[in-house]
Structures are given as structure tokens and as C-alpha cells.
CSV table of C-alpha atoms in Angstrom, one decimal:
chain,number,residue,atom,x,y,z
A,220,UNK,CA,0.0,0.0,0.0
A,221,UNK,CA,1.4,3.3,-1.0
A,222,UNK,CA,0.4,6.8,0.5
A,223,UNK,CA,1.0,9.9,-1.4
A,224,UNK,CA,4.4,10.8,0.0
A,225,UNK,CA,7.6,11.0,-1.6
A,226,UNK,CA,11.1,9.0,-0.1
A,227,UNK,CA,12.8,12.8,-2.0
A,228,UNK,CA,10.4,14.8,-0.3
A,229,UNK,CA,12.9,17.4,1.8
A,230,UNK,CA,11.7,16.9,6.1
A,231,UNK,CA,11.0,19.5,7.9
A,232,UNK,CA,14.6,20.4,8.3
A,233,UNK,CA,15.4,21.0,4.8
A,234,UNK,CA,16.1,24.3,2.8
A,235,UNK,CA,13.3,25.6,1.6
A,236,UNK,CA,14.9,27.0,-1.5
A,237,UNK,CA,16.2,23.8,-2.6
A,238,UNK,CA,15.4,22.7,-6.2
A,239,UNK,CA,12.3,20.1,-6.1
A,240,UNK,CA,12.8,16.5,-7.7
A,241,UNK,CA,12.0,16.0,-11.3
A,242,UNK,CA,9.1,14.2,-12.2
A,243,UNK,CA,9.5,10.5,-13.3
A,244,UNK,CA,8.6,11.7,-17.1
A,245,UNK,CA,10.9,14.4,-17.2
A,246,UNK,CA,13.9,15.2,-18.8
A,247,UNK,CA,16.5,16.1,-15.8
A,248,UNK,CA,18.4,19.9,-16.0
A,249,UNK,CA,21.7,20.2,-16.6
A,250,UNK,CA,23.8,20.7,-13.2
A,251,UNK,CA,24.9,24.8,-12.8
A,252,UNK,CA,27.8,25.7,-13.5
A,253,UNK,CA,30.2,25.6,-10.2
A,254,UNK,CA,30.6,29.3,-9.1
A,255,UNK,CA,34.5,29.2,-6.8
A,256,UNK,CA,33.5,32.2,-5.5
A,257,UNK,CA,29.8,31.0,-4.4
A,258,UNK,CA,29.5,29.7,-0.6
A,259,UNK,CA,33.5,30.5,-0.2
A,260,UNK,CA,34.7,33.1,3.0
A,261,UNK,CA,36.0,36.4,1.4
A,262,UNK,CA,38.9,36.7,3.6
A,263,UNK,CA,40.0,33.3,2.1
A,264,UNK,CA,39.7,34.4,-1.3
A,265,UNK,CA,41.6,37.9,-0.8
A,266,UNK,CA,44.3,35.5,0.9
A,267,UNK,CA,44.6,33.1,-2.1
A,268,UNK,CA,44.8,36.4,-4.5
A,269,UNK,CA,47.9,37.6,-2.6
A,270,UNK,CA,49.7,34.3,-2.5
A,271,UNK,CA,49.2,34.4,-6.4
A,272,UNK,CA,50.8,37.9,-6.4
A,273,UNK,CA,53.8,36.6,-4.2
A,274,UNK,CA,54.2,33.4,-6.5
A,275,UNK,CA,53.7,36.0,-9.5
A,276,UNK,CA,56.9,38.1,-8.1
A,277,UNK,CA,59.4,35.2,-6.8
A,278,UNK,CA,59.1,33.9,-11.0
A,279,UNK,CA,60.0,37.7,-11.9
A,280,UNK,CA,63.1,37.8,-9.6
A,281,UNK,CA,63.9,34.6,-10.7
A,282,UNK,CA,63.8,35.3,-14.2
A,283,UNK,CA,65.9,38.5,-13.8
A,284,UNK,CA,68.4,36.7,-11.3
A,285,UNK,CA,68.7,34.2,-14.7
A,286,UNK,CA,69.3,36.6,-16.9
A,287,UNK,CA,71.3,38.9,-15.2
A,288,UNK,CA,73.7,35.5,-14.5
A,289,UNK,CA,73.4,35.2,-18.4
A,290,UNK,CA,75.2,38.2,-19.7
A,291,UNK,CA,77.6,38.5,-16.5
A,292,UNK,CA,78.5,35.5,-16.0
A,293,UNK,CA,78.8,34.0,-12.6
A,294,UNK,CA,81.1,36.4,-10.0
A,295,UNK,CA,80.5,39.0,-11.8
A,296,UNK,CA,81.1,42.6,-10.2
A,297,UNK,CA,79.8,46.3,-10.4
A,298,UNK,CA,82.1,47.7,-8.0
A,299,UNK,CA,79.5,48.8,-5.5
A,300,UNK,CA,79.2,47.7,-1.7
A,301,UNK,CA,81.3,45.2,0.0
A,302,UNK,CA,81.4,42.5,-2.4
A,303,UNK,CA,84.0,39.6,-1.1
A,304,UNK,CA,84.0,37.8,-3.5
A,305,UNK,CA,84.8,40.3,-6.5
A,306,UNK,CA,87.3,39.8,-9.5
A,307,UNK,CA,90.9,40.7,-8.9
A,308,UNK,CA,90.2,43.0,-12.2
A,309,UNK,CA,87.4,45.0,-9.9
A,310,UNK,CA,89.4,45.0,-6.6
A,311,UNK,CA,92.6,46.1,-8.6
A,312,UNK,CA,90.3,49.3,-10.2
A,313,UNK,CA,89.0,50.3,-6.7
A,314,UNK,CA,92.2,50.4,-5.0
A,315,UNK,CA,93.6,52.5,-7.7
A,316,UNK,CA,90.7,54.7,-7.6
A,317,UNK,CA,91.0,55.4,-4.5
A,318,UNK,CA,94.8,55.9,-5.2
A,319,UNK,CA,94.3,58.8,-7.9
A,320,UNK,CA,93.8,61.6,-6.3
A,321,UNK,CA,95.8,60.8,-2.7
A,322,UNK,CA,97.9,64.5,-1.9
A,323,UNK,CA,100.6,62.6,-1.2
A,324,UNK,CA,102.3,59.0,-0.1
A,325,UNK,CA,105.4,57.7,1.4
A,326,UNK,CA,107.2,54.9,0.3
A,327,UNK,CA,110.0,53.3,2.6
A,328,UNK,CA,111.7,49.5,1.0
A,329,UNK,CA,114.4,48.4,-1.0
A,330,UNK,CA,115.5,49.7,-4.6
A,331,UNK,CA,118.1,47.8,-7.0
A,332,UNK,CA,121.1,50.7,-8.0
A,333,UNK,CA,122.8,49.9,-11.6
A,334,UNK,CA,126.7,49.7,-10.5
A,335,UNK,CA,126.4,49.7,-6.6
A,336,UNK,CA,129.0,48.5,-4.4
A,337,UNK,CA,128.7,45.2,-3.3
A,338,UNK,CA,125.8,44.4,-6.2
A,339,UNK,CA,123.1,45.1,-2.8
A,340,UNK,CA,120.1,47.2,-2.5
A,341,UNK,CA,119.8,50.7,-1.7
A,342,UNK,CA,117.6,51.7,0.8
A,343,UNK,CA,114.6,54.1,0.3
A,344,UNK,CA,112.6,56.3,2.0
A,345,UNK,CA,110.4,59.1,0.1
A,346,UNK,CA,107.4,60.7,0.0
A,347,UNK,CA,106.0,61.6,-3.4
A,348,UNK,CA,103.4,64.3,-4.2
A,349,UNK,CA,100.4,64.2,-6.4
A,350,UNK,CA,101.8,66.4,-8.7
A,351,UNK,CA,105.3,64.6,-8.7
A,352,UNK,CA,107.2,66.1,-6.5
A,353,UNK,CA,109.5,64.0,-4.3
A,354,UNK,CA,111.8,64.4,-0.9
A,355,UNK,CA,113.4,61.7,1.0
A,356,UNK,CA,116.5,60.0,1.1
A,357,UNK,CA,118.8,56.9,-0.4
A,358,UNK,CA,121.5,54.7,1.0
A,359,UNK,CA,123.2,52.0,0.6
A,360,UNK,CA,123.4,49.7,3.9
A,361,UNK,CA,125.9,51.1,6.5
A,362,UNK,CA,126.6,54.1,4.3
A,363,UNK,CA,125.8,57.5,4.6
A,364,UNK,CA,122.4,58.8,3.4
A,365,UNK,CA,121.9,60.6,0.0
A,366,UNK,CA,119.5,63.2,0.1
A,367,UNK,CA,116.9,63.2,-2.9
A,368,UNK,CA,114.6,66.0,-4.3
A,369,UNK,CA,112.4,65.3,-7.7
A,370,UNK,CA,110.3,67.9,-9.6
A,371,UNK,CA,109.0,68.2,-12.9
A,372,UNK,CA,110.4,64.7,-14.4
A,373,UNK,CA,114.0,65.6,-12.9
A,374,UNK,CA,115.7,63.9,-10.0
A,375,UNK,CA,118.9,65.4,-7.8
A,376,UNK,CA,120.4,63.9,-5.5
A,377,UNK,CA,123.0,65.3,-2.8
A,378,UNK,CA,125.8,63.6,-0.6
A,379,UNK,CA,129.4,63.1,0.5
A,380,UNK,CA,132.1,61.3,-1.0
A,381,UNK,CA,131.8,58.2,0.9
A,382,UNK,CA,128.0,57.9,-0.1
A,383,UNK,CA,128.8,58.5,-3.6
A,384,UNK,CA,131.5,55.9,-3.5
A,385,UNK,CA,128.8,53.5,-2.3
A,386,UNK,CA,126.7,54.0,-5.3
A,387,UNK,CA,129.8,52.9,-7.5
A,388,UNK,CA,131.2,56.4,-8.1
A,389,UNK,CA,134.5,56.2,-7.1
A,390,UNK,CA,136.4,58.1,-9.7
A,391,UNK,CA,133.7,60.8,-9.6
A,392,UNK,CA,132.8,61.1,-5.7
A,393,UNK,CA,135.0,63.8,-5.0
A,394,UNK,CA,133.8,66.3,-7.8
A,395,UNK,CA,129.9,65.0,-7.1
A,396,UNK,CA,130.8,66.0,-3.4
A,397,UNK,CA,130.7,69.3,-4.4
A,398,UNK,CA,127.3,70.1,-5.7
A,399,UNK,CA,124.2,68.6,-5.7
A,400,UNK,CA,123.8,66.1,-9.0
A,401,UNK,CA,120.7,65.7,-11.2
A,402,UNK,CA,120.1,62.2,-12.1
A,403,UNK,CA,118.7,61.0,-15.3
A,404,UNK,CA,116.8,57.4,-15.9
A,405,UNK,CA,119.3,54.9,-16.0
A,406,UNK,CA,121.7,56.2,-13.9
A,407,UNK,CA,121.1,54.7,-10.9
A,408,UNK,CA,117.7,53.6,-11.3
A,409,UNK,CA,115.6,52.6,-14.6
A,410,UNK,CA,113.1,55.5,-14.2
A,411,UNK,CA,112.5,59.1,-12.4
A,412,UNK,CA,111.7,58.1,-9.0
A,413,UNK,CA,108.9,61.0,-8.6
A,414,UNK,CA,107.3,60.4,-11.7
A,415,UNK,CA,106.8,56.5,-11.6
A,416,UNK,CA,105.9,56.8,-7.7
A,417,UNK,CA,103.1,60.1,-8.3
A,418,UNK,CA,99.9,58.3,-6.9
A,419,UNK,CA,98.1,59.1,-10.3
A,420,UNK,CA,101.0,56.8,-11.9
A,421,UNK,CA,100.9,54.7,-9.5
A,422,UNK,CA,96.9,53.9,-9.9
A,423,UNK,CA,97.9,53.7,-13.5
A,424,UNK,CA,100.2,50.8,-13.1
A,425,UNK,CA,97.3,49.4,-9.9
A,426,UNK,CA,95.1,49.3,-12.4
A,427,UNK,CA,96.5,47.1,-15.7
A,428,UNK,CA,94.4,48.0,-17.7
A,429,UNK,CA,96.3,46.6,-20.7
A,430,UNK,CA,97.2,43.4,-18.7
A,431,UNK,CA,95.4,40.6,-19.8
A,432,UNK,CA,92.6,38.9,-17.5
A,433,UNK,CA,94.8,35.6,-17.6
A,434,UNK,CA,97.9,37.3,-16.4
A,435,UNK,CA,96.1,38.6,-13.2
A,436,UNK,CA,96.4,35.9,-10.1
A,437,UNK,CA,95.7,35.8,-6.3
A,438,UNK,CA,98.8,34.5,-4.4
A,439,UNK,CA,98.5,33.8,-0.4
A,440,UNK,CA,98.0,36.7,2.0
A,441,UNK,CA,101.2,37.9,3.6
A,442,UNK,CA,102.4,40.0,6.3
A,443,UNK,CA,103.1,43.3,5.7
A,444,UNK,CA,104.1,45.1,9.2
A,445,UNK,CA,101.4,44.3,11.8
A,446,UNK,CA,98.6,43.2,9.1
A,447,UNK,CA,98.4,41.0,6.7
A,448,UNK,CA,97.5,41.9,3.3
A,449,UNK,CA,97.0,39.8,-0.3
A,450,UNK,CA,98.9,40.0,-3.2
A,451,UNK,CA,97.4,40.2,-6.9
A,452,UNK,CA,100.0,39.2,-9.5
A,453,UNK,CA,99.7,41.4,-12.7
A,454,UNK,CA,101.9,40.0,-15.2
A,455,UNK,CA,105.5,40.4,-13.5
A,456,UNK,CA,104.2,42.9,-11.1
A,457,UNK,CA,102.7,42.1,-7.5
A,458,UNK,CA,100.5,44.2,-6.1
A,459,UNK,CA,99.6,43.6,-1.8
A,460,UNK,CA,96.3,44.6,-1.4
A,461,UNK,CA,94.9,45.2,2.5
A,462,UNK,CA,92.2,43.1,4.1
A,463,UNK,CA,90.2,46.1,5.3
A,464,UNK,CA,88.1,48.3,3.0
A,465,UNK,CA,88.0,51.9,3.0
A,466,UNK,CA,84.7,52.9,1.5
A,467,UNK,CA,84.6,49.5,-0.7
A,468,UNK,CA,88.5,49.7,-1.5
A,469,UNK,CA,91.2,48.1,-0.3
A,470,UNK,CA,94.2,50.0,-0.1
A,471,UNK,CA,97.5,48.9,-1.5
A,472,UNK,CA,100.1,48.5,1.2
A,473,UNK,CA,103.0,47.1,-1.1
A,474,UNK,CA,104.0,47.2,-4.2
A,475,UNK,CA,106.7,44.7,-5.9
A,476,UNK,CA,108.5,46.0,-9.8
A,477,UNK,CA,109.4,43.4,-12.0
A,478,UNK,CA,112.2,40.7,-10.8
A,479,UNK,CA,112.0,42.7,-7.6
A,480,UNK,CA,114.2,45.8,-8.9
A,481,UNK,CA,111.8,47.8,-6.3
A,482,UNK,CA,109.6,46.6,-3.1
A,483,UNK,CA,108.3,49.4,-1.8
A,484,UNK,CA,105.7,49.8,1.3
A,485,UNK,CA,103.1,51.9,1.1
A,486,UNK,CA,101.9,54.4,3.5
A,487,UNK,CA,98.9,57.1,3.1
A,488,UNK,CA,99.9,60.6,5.2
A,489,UNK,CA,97.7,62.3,7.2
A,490,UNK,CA,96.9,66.3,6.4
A,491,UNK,CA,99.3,67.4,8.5
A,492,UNK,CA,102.3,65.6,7.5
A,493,UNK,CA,101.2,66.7,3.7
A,494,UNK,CA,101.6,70.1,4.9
A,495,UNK,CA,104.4,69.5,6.3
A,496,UNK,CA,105.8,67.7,2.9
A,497,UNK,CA,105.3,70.7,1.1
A,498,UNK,CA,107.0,73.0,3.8
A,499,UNK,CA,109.8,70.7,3.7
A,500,UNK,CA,110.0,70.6,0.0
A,501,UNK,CA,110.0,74.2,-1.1
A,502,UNK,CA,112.6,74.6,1.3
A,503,UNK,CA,115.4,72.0,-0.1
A,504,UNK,CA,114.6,73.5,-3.8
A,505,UNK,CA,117.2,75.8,-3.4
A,506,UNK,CA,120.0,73.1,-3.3
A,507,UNK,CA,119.4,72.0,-7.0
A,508,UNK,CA,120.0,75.8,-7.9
A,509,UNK,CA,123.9,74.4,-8.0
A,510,UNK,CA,123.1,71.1,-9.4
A,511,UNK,CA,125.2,69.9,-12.0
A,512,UNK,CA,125.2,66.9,-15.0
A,513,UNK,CA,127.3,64.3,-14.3
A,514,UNK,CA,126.8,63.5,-18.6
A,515,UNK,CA,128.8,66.5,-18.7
A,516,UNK,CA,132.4,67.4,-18.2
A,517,UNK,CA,133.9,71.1,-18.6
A,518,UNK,CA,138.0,71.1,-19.3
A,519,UNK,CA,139.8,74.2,-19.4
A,520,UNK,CA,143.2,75.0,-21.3
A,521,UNK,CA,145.5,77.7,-20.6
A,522,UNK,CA,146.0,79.8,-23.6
A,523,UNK,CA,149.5,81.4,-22.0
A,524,UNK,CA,151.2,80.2,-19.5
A,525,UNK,CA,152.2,83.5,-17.2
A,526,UNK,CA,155.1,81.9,-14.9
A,527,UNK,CA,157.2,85.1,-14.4
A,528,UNK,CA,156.6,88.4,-16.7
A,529,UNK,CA,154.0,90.8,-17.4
A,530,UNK,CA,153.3,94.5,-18.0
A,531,UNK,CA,154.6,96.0,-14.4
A,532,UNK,CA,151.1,96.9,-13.3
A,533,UNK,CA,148.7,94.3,-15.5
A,534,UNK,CA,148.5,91.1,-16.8
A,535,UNK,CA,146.0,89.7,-19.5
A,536,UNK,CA,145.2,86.0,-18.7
A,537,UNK,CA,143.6,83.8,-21.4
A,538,UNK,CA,141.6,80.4,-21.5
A,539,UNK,CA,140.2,77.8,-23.6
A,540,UNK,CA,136.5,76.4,-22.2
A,541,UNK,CA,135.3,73.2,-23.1
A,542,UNK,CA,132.1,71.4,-22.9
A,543,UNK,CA,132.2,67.6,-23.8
A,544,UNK,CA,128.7,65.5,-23.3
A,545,UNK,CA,129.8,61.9,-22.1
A,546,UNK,CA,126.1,60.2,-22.6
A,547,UNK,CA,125.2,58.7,-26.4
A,548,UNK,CA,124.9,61.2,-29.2
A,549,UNK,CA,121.2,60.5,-29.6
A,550,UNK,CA,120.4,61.6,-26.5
A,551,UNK,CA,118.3,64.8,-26.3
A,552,UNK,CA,120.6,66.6,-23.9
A,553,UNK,CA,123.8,65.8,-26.5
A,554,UNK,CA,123.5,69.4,-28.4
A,555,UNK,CA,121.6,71.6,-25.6
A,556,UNK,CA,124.0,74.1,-24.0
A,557,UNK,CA,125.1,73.7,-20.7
A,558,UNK,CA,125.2,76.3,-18.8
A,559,UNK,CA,128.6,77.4,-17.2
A,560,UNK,CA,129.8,79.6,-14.5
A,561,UNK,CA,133.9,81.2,-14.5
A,562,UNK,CA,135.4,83.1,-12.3
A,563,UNK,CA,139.3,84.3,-12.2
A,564,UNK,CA,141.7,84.7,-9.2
A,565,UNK,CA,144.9,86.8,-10.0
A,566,UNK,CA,147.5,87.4,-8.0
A,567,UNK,CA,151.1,89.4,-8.2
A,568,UNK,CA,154.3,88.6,-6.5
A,569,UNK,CA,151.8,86.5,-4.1
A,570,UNK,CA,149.6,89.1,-3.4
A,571,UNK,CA,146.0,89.3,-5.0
A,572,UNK,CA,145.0,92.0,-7.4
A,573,UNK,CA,141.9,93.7,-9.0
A,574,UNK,CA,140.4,92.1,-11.7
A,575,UNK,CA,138.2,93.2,-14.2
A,576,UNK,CA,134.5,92.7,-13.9
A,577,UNK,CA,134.0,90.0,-16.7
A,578,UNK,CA,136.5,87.7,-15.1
A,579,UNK,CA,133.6,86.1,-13.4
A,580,UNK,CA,130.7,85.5,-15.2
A,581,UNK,CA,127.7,82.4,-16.6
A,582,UNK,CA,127.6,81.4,-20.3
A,583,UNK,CA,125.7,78.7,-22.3
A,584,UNK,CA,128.0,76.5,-23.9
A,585,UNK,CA,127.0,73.6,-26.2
A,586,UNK,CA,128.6,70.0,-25.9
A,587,UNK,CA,131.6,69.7,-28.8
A,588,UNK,CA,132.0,73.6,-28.4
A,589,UNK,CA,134.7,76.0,-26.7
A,590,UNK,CA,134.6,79.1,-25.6
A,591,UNK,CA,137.9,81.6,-25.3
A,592,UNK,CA,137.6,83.7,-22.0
A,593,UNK,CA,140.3,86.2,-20.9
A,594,UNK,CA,140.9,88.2,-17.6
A,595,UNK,CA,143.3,91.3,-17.0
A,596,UNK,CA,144.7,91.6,-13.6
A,597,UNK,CA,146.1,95.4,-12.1
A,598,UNK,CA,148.6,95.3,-9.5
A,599,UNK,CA,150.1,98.6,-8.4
A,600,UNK,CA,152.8,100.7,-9.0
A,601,UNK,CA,156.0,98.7,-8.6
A,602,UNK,CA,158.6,100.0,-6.4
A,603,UNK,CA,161.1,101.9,-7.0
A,604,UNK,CA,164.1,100.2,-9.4
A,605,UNK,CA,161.9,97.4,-10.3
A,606,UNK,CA,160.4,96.7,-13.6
A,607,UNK,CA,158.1,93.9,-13.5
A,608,UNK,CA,156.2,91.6,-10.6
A,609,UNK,CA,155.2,87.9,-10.8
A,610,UNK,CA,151.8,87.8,-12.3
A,611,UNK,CA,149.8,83.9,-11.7
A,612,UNK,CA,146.2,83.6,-13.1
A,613,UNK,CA,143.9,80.3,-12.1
A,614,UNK,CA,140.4,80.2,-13.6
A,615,UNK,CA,137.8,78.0,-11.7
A,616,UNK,CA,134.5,76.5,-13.6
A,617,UNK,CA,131.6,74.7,-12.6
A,618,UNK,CA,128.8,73.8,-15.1
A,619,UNK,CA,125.4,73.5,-13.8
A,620,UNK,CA,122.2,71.5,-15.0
A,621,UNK,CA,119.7,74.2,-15.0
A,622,UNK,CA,119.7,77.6,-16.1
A,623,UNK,CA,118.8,80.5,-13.9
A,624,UNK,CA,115.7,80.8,-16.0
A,625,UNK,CA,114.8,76.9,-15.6
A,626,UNK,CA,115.3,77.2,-11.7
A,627,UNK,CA,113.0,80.5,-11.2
A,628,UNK,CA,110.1,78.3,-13.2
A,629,UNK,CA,111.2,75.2,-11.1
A,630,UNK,CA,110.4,77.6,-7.8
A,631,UNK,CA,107.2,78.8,-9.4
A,632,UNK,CA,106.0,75.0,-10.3
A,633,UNK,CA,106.8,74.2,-7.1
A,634,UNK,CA,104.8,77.3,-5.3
A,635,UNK,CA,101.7,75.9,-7.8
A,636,UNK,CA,102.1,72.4,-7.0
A,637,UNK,CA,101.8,72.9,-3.1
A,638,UNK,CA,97.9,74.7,-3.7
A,639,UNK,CA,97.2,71.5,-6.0
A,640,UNK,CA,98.1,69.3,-3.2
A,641,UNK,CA,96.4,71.5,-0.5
A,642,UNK,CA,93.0,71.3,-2.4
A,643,UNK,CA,93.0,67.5,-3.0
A,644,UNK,CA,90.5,65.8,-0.3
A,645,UNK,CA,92.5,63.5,2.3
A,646,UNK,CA,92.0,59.9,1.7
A,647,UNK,CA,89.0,57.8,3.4
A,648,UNK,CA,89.6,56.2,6.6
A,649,UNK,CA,88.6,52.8,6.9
């Protein structure tokens, strides 16, 4: 027996908006399409829309992090922030950056000398402006100091015989004794001191830029004084940079020339010892006023040779001047004239006399060339009965390396290269 109720008829408890049951004849509806949105918390879906965001932007930084990897390659550097693990290439360019426009560094080491005594290696201690200029001193071990001034390409040096002798000068210490001598490449050393050592040449050389990538190696760190530091090989050049960082550099503590002709410390000066650099340097310039060429010898000749007579109150002296260049003929320096100073002492019967102004005097003279320069000595009166006195004439000559026109723009270079050094900013601290 059936009743007229329905097993699909919703109880009591049902939703009243539900869908009723198709009849037995009909065709049944198609199921709605699912809505994600429909029945789902809001807060849910505003969550699921930001982790899509967040999964969106991790595959964009991925993507650029591939890419970037792509046309760097791997360890690749753009020299900003503290980047460890940088190229030698990059740490080489910031240290010499940070070198170019330093007022001033001192250098203390070791320097090979062409023809010292003993084959050993002179000593060095100099400090070296931006603009070139150079003050210290060089000696050979247990031998007196040379002193050593460099401007405008041009080195001098200064010091006694014995300290000559140890630079293999033996024959020529006593006459370089005398006055201070300026000192061309290859002298002593291969190249001007002040002009290889300037701390934009020296970032120059820091930063090889025409060394090859494959010629630019990381040795062991080393010690250099009370910290270690890590040299970079460039070619046949080392380079020690420092383990601390001064505004992303390194600085360079040491510095080592080709089969170790030079290893030189490195040391950056504070403002005050620049100051005092340039104090100290404007006053040694006058001591390579007297400088002289050590390519360059000056004989003289006697043109008469006054052992006994002359007119009873005057005697005309006469000599011959020559300049002789000892370096190669090709040399630059071979035909420029030299300048030379003369001056005459004459005496009669022992007993000095007046001589004319142009007994002492400077003239240029150019190597192969001579120069005839005469003197006339007065005595007075001679006594009564006598006829003639003993007349004897001796001339002394001294070339000199500079002109006084080339030492008054020496002193003026000098005078513009101390405000140059006084405006340059002092280097970063680390």
C-alpha cells in the first residue's frame, strides 16, 4: 500500500529554496555551472589572490636573477658595496681609484742601484706628491744617506764622497761632493723616481688595464708590518692589497716591480704631514739651484802660460772652455747648451790683485764647443828700481744643470704644485 508521500520529499529540516525532484517523465536539467566564489569566505579568497601575487613576483626575480647571470657570468662585479667575492680585475680598479687623487704617499723599501758596491740594494725612504714632487732620502746599507729631491720629471740627489762611492762612483765622488747632481733614468735607477711613484701613476700601473685577464692571479696573503695583506700578481708585477676596506677599497700596502728591482711599502699621510711635505720641499729647492750633470764634463786650457813676466802693473790672462757630453749622441741633452759659470783669481808677487768685472761670469755652452775667456789683472805701481812683478792667473769653472731661467720656473712649479696638493681631499679612513 502506498500513501501519497515522496522518499525525495525534503523533512521539515530541509532548505526551503532547494530545487524540487523531477518528475518520473521528465527530462532532468543540466547541473549549474560551479561558481568558486559562491558559498566560499571572502577573507579566504583575498588570501589566495595575494599568495598568487607573491608566486607572481618570486618567478620575476627569478627570471631577472637568470638573466642577469646570463650576460655577467657567474662572480661577476659592479664595483658597489662590499662584495667579497669580486674579481681581482674589480678589486685592482678600486684600489687604484682610491689611489688617484691621494695628496701625497710615502714609500719606505728596498731599490736595485745599476753599478752599486757590493751588487746590494739601496735603501729608500720618500714621500712623493700628487703632482710629482719628491723628498726623502737613499742609502746603501751602512753608508751615509743621499739626500733626494724630484720635480718636474728631474731627479737630484746630494751627498758626500763616501755615499757616492757607495753608489759605484769612485772616480767621480769627489767632484759630485761638491754640488748637488741631477740624475737621469738609468743612472742609478731605470726610471724618475717621482714620476713612476706620483699616486696618479701609481693607480695607473694598480690598475692594468692593458694586462690581460689571464695574467692577473691571487697569491697567499702575507704580512706586511702588523697586518696582513693579499697580493694580486699582474703580469710580472705584484700588487699587496689590504684586508680592510675603506669605503669599498682596499688600499695597496706594497708594491713589488718586475724581478724585484723595487719593493716598496706603502703608506697614506695624514693632512698634517702633507703640509708639512710641502713646507719641507719648497725649502730644499734651493740646493738644485747648483746642481750639476754628471753627462757632462767642462775642461779648461790655458792659452798662455804666465810663470814670471807681465806689463809692471797688469796682466791679460787667457783660456780655452770646453764642454764635452759623455752620454750617447742620440740623447736629447747631447747638443743643448750647458750652462757654465767662470770666475778668475789673479795674484802678483803673491799678493792678489783687481780684476776686471767679466772675469767672473755664466755662459751657455754647447757639448763639442769651446769658448775663449780672458781676464786682465792690475797690480800697483811697482817699487822703485823694479820693472816687472810675478803675475799667476787660475780660472775655476763649474757647469750647472739648470739655467737660472729653468730654476726661477722650477720655484714657481713648485709654489703651484703645493695649492694643487692642498685642495685634493684626504684619503678615506677605513
Amino acid at each position: 500500500m502506498t500513501d501519497g508521500s515522496s522518499p525525495l520529499t525534503p523533512d521539515s529540516g530541509a532548505d526551503p529554496t532547494s530545487t524540487p525532484p523531477p518528475s518520473p517523465d521528465s527530462t532532468p536539467a543540466p547541473a549549474p555551472a560551479p561558481d568558486p566564489g559562491r558559498g566560499q569566505d571572502p577573507d579566504a579568497r583575498r588570501r589566495s589572490r595575494r599568495r598568487a601575487l607573491l608566486l607572481l613576483l618570486l618567478l620575476l626575480l627569478l627570471a631577472t636573477g637568470v638573466l642577469l647571470w646570463f650576460f655577467n657570468g657567474p662572480g661577476s662585479d659592479d664595483g658597489s658595496g662590499d662584495d667579497s667575492n669580486g674579481s681581482p680585475r674589480a678589486d685592482l680598479a678600486r684600489a687604484a681609484a682610491l689611489l688617484r687623487d691621494a695628496p701625497a704617499l710615502r714609500y719606505t723599501g728596498t731599490m736595485a742601484i745599476t753599478g752599486a758596491e757590493g751588487g746590494e740594494d739601496a735603501r729608500v725612504d720618500l714621500i712623493v706628491s700628487n703632482p710629482a714632487d719628491a723628498l726623502g732620502t737613499l742609502r746603501m746599507p751602512d753608508r751615509p744617506a743621499l739626500d733626494y729631491v724630484g720635480i718636474d720629471g728631474r731627479s737630484f740627489l746630494r751627498g758626500n764622497t763616501e755615499a757616492w762611492q757607495s753608489l759605484g762612483m769612485a772616480e767621480k765622488s769627489k767632484v759630485l761632493a761638491k754640488n748637488p747632481s741631477m740624475v737621469q733614468p738609468g743612472m742609478f735607477f731605470s726610471q724618475d723616481l717621482a714620476t713612476t711613484l706620483a699616486p696618479p701613476a701609481l693607480a695607473k700601473t694598480v690598475a692594468a688595464k692593458d694586462v690581460p685577464d689571464e695574467k692577473i692571479t691571487v697569491g697567499k696573503p702575507i704580512t706586511v708590518g702588523d697586518h696582513t695583506c693579499t697580493p694580486i700578481h699582474i703580469d710580472d708585477t705584484t700588487v699587496c692589497l689590504s684586508d680592510e676596506r675603506v669605503d669599498g677599497a682596499r688600499f695597496v700596502d706594497r708594491i713589488t716591480f718586475p724581478g724585484g728591482s723595487a719593493v716598496l711599502d706603502i703608506k697614506a699621510l695624514s693632512r698634517q704631514e702633507v703640509e708639512r711635505f710641502s713646507t719641507d720641499f719648497r725649502s730644499k729647492l734651493p740646493l738644485i739651484r747648483d746642481a750639476v750633470d754628471p753627462r757632462i764634463k767642462v775642461t779648461t786650457q790655458m792659452l798662455r802660460d804666465y810663470k814670471g813676466a807681465c806689463a809692471p802693473t797688469a796682466c791679460v790672462f787667457t783660456a780655452r772652455v770646453t764642454v764635452m757630453f759623455l752620454g750617447t749622441t742620440s740623447d736629447p741633452d747631447a747638443s743643448k747648451p750647458v750652462p757654465v759659470t767662470y770666475s778668475w783669481a789673479i795674484d802678483r808677487d803673491g799678493t792678489p790683485v783687481e780684476v776686471d768685472p767679466e772675469c767672473s761670469d755664466a755662459l751657455l755652452i754647447k757639448p763639442g764647443e769651446s769658448e775663449d775667456l780672458s781676464c786682465t789683472g792690475t797690480g800697483p805701481s811697482v817699487g822703485s828700481g823694479a820693472s816687472r812683478g810675478q803675475y799667476k792667473g787660475e780660472i775655476t769653472i763649474s757647469d750647472r744643470a739648470l739655467t737660472p731661467k729653468e730654476y726661477d720656473r722650477l720655484v714657481n712649479l713648485a709654489a703651484d704644485n703645493s695649492e694643487k696638493i692642498a685642495a685634493l681631499p684626504d684619503l678615506p679612513t677605513a
